[in-house]
Coordinates of C-alpha atoms and ligand atoms in Angstrom, one line a residue:
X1 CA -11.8 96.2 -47.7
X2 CA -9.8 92.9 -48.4
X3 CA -6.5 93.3 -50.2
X4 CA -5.1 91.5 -52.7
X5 CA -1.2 90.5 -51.4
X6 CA 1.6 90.0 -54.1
X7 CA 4.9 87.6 -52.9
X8 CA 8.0 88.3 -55.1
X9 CA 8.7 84.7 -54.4
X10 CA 6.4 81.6 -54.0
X11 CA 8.6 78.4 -52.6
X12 CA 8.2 77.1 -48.8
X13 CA 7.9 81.2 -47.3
X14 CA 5.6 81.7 -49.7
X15 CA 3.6 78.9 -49.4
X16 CA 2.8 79.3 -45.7
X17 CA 2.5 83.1 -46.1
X18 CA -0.3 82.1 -48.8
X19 CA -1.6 79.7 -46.4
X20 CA -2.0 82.3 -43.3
X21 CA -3.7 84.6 -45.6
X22 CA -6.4 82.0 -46.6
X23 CA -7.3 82.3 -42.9
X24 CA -7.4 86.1 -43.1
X25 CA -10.3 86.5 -46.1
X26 CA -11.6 89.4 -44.4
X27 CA -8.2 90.9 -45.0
X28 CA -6.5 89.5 -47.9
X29 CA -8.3 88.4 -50.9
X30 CA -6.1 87.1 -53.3
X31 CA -2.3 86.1 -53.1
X32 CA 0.1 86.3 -56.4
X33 CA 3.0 85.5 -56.2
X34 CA 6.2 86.1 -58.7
X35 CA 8.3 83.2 -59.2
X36 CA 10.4 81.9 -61.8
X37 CA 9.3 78.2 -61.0
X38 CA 6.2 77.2 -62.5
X39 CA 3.8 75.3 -60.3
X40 CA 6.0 76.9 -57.1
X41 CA 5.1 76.0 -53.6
X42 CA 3.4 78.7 -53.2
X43 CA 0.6 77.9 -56.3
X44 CA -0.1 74.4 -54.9
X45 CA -2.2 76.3 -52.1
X46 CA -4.0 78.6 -53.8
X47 CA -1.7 81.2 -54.9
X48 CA -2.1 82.6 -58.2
X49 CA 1.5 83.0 -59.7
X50 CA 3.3 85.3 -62.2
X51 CA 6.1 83.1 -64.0
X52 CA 9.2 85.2 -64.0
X53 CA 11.9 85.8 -62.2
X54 CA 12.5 87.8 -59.0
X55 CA 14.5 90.8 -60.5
X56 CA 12.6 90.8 -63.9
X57 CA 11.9 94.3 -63.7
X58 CA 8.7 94.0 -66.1
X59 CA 7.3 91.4 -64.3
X60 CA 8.0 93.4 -60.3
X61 CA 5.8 96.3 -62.8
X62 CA 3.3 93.8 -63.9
X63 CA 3.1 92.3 -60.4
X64 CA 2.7 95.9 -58.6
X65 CA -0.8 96.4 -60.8
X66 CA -2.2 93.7 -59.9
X67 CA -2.2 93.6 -56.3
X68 CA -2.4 96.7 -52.9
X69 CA 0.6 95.4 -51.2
X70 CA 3.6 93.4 -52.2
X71 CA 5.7 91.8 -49.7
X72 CA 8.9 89.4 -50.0
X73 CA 10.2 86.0 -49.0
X74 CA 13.9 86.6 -50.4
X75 CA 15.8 89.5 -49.8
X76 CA 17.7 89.6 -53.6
X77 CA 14.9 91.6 -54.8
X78 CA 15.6 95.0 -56.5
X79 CA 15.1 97.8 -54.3
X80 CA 15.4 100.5 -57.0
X81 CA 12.6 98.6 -58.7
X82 CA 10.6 98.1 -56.2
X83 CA 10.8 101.9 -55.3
X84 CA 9.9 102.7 -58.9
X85 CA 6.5 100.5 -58.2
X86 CA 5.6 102.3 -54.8
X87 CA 2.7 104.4 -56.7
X88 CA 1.3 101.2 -57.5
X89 CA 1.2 99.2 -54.8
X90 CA 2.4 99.3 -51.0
X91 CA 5.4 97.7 -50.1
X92 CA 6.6 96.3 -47.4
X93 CA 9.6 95.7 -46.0
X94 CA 10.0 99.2 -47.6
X95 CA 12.8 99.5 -50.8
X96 CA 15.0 101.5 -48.1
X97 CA 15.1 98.6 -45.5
X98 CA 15.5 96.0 -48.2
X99 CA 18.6 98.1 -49.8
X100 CA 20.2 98.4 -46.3
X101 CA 19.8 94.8 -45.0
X102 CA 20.4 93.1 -48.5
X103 CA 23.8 94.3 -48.8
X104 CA 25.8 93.0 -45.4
X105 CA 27.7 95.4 -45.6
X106 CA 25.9 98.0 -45.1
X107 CA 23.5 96.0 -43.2
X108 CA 26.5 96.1 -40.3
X109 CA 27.6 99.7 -40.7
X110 CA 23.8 100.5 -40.1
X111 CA 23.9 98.3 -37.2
X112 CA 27.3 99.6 -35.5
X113 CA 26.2 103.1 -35.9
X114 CA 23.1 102.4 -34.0
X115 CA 25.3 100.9 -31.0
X116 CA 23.5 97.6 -31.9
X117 CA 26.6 94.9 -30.9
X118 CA 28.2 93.1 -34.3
X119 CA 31.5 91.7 -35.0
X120 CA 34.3 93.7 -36.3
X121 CA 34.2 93.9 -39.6
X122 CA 35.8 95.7 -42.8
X123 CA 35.0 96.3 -46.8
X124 CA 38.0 94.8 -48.6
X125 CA 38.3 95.6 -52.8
X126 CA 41.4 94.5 -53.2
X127 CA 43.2 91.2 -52.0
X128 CA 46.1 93.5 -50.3
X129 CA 43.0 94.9 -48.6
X130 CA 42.0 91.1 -47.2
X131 CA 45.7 90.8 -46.2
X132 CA 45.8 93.9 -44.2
X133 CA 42.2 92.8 -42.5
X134 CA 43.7 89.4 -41.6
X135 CA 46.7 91.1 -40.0
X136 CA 44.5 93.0 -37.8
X137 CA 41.9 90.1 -37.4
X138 CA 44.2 86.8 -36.9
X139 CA 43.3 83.5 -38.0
X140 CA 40.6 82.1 -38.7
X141 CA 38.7 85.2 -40.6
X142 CA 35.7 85.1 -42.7
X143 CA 35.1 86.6 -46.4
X144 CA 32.1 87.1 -47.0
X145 CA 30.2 88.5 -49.6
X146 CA 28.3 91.0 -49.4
X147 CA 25.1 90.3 -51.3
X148 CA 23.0 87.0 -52.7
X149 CA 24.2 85.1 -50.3
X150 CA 22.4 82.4 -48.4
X151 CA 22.5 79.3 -46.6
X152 CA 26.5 79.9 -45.9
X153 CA 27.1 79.9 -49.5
X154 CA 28.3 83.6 -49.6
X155 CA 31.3 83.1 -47.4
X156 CA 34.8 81.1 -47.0
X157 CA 36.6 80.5 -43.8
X158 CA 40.0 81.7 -44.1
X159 CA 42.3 79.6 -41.7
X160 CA 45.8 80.2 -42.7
X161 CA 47.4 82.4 -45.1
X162 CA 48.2 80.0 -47.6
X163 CA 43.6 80.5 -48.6
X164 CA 44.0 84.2 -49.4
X165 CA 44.4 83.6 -52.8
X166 CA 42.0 80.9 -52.9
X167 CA 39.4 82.5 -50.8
X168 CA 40.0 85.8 -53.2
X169 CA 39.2 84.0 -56.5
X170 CA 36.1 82.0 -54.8
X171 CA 33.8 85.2 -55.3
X172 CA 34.7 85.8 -58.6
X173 CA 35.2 89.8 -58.4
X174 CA 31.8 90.0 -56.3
X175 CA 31.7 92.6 -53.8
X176 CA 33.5 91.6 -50.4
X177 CA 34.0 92.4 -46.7
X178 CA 36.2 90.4 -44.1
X179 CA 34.8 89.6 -40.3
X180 CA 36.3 88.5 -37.8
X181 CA 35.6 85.3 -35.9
X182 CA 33.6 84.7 -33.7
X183 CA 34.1 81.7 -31.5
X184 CA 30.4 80.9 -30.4
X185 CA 29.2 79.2 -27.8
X186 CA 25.5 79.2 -29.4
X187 CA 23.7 80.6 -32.5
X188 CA 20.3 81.7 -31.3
X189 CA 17.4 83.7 -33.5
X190 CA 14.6 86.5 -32.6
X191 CA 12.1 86.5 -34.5
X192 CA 10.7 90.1 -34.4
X193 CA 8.0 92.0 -35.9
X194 CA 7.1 95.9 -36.5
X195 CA 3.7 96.8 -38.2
X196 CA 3.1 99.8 -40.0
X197 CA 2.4 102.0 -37.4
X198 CA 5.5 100.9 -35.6
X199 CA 4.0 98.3 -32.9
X200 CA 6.7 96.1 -32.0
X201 CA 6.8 92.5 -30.6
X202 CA 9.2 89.5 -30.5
X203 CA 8.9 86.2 -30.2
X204 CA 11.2 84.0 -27.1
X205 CA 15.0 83.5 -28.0
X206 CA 15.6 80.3 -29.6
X207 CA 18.8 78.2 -30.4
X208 CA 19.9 77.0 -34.0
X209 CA 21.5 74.1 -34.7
X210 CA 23.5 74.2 -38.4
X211 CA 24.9 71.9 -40.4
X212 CA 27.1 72.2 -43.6
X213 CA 25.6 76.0 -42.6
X214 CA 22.3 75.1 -43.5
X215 CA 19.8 75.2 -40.4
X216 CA 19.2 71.6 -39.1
X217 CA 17.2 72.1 -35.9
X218 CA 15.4 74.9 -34.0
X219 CA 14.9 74.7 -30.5
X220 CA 12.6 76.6 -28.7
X221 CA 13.0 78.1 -26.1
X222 CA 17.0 78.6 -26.7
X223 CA 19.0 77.0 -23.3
X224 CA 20.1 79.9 -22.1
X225 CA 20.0 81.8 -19.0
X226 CA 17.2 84.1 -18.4
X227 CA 19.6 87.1 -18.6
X228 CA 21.0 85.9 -21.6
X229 CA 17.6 85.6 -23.7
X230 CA 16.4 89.1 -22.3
X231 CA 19.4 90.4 -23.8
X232 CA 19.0 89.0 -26.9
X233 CA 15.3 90.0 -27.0
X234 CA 16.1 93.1 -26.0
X235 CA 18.5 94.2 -28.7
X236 CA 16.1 92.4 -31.3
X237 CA 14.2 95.3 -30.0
X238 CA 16.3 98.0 -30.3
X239 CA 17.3 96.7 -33.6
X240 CA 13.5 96.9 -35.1
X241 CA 13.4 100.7 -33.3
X242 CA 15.8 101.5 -35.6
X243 CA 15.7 99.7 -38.6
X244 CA 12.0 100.9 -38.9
X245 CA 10.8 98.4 -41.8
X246 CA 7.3 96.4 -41.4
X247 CA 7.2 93.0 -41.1
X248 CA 9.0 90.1 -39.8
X249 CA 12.5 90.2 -39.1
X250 CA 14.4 86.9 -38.7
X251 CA 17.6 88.0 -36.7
X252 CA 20.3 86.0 -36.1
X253 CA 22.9 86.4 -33.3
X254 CA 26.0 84.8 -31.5
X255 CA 26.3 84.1 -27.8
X256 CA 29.6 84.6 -26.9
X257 CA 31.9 82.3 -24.5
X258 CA 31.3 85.2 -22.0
X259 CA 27.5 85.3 -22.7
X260 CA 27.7 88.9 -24.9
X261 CA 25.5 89.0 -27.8
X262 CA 26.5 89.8 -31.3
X263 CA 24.2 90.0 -34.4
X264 CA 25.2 87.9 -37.6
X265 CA 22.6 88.8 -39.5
X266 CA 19.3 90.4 -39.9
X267 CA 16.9 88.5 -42.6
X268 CA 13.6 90.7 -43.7
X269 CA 11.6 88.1 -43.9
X270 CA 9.6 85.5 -42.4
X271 CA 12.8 83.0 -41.4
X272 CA 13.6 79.1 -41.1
X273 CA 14.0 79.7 -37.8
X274 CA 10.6 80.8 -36.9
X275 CA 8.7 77.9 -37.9
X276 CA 8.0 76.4 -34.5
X277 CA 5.3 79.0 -34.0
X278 CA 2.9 77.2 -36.5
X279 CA 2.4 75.1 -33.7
X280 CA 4.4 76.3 -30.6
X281 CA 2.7 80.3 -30.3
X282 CA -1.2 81.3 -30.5
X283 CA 0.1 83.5 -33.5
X284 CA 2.7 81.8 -36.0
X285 CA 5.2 84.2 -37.9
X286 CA 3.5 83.9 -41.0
X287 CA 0.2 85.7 -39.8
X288 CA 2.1 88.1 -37.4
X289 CA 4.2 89.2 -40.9
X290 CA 1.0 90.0 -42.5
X291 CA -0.4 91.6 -39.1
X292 CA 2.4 93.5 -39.7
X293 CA 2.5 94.8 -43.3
X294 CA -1.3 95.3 -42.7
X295 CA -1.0 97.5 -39.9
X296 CA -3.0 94.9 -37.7
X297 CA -2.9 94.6 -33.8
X298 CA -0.1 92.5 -33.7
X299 CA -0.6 89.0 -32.2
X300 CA 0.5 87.4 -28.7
X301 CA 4.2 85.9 -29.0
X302 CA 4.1 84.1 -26.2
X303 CA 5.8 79.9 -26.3
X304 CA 3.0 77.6 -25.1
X305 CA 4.7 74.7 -26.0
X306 CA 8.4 73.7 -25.9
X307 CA 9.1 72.8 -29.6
X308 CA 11.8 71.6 -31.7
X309 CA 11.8 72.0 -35.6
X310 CA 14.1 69.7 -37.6
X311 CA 14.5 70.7 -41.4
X312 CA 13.9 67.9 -44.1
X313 CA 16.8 68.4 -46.5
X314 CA 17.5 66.7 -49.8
X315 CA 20.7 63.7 -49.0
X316 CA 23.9 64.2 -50.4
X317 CA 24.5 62.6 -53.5
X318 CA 21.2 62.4 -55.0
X319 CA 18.9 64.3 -57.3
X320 CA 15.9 63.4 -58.7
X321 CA 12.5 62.4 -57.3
X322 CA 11.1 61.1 -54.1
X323 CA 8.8 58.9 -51.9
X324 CA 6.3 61.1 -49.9
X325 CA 7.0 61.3 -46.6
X326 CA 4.1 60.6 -43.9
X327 CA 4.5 59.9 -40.3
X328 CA 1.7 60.1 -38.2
X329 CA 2.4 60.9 -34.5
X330 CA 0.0 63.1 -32.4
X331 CA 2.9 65.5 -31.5
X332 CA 5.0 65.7 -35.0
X333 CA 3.6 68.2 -37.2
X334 CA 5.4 67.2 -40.7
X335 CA 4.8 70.4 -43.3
X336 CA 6.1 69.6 -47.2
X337 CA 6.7 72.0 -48.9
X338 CA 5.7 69.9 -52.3
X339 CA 8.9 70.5 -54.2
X340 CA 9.1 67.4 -57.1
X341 CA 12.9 67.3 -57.4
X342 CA 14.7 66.6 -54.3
X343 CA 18.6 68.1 -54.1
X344 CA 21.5 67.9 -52.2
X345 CA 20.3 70.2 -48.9
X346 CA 17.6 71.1 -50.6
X347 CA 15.0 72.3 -47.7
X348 CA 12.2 70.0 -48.7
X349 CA 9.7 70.3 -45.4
X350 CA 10.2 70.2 -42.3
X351 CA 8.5 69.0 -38.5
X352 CA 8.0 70.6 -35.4
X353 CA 8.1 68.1 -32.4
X354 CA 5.8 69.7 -30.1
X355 CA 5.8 69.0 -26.5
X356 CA 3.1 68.7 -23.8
X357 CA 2.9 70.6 -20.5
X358 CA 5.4 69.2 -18.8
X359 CA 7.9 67.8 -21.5
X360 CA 11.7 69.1 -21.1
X361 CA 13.6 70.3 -24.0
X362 CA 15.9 67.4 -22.7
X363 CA 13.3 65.0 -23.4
X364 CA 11.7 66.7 -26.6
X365 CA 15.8 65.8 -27.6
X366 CA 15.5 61.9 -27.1
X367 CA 12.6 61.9 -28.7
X368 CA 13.8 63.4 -31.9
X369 CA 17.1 61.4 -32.1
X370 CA 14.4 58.4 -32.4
X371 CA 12.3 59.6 -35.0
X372 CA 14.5 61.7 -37.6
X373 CA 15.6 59.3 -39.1
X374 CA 12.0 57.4 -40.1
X375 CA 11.8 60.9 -42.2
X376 CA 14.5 60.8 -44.7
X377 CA 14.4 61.3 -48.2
X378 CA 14.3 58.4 -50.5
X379 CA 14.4 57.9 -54.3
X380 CA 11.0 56.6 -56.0
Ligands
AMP401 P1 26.0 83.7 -42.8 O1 25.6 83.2 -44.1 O2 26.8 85.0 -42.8 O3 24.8 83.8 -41.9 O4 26.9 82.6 -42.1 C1 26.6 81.3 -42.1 C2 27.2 80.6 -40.9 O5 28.6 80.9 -40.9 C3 26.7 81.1 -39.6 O6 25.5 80.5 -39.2 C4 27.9 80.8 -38.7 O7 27.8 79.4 -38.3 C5 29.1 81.0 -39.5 N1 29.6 82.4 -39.4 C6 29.2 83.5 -40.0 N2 29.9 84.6 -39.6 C7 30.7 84.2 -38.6 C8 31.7 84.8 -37.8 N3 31.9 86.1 -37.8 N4 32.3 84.0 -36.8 C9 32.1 82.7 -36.7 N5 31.2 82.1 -37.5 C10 30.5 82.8 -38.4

């Protein structure tokens, strides 16, 4: 019988889980999603929304009796809630999963004690404790911390020790850890996926381009070497083995200057990154996460088309709002995500640039340096 999915969270993840499920009636009957944002992304396609907000633990209750499963498209969710709802409804990621990956922390002592490659890392409670972490790190370090952080907000990049102190006070007695640096050569993604009854598959390596450390540009297939992507996919494999969650897992990794791979950070979630499969793979992320918390087959991964994604971000320097964007090219597929109120980086929509049989990644590249930027934002 169809099943009637809740989202704690309806904005752009949301909204294009909502729209895979309207292709899935004879699996999903209904979508509600719980969002403090009235008339979120998510309720402009059919969603039916709870108004509240994502750790309100009377609405996570309310939410959890009206629907079979609920899933997630932000990790700040509570986990003890959401354990205290699993007589109500299924839930998936489980609580357990959630509480390990949402805390970095933890997320990376889970991960090293699986052999699963990340950079060296330490808790730090006291600023004496970041000054003995730098001594043993060098220059530059990050601080990071360890929970509610996104889109690079969550860290500062300490480069000499005059920012201890000013790196300290930045978090604002949160919870921290210290990293060390990694000096890149790429960041690439896998986006992976584990259903219920513990199928796992993963879609091709791809490289992300960042900027002000939001994601600009996804390119797909990454350009790597062959060896280098099977590693990558290959410890994307191990990782979902262990991690043992349902769902999609957006994880992010470093290639190293001598080609080793080390993860930055796992996401439980559908992820930015994985948008090139609504048009470049026969399944897109959004339907192979519901596959997943489902227990369905799981669907082919394979890239049939070489496809960049470019993000649509809010400009500096303005708020308020915007012209509709259109642009009508046979091989752009623009997706807004129908958010009123433009911001400064605010992920507004994005475009995958797909390319035909024979188009290079090279050439897929000219072609978006010509048309990004007919698709900015501009005030009404
Ligand atoms: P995060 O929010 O932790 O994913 O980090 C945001 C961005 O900061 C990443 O996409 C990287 O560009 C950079 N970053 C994070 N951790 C490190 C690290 N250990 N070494 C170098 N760069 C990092």
């Amino acid at each position: 019988m169809a099943k009637i999915l809740g989202i704690i969270g309806g904005g752009q993840l949301g909204m294009m889980l909502t729209e895979a499920a309207k292709k899935m009636p004879e699996h999903i009957s209904q979508v509600i999603v719980l969002d403090p944002n009235q008339n979120c992304s998510a309720s402009l396609v059919g969603a039916n929304q709870i108004v509240g907000d994502f750790k309100d633990k009377d609405a996570i209750i309310e939410l959890s009796k009206q629907v079979d499963i609920i899933t997630y498209e932000i990790e700040s969710g509570d986990s003890d809630v959401l354990k205290s709802v699993e007589n109500n409804a299924e839930i998936n990621p489980s609580p357990e999963t959630l509480k390990t990956i949402q805390d970095k922390f933890l997320q990376k002592t889970f991960l090293q004690n699986n052999g699963i490659p990340v950079p060296e890392f330490i808790k730090v409670e006291s600023i004496d404790e970041v000054k003995e972490g730098l001594k043993k790190y060098g220059y530059p370090a990050l601080l990071k911390a360890r929970r509610d952080a996104y889109d690079g907000k969550g860290n500062f990049k300490i480069d000499s020790e005059n920012e201890i102190q000013k790196a300290y006070d930045y978090f604002k007695g949160q919870k921290l850890m210290l990293e060390k640096f990694v000096p890149f050569k790429m960041e690439v993604s896998v986006i992976a996926s584990r259903n219920t009854k513990g199928q796992i598959k993963t879609y091709p390596l791809v490289e992300n381009i960042h900027e002000k450390n939001i994601l600009r540009e996804t390119i797909a297939p990454a350009r790597t070497s062959s060896e280098v992507s099977k590693k990558a996919e290959k410890i994307a494999n191990n990782t979902m083995d262990v991690l043992k969650g349902a769902g999609v897992f957006g994880i992010e990794m470093f290639v190293t200057q001598d080609d080793q791979i080390v993860i930055n950070e796992i996401a439980p979630r559908v992820h930015n990154s994985g948008h090139h499969t609504l048009q470049s793979s026969k399944t897109s992320q959004f339907e192979q996460h519901l596959r997943a918390i489902l227990g369905l087959e799981l669907g082919s991964t394979e890239l049939i088309h070489n496809t960049i994604m470019y993000n649509i971000l809010g400009n500096l320097g303005f708020e308020g709002e915007y012209k509709k964007i259109e642009f009508l090219q046979n091989n752009v597929f623009l997706k807004m995500y129908e958010k009123k109120i433009s911001k400064p980086l605010r992920k507004l929509g994005h475009f995958n640039l797909v390319g035909n049989d024979n188009q290079t990644i090279d050439q897929l590249l000219d072609e978006l340096s010509q048309i990004k930027d007919k698709m900015t934002v501009k005030s009404i």
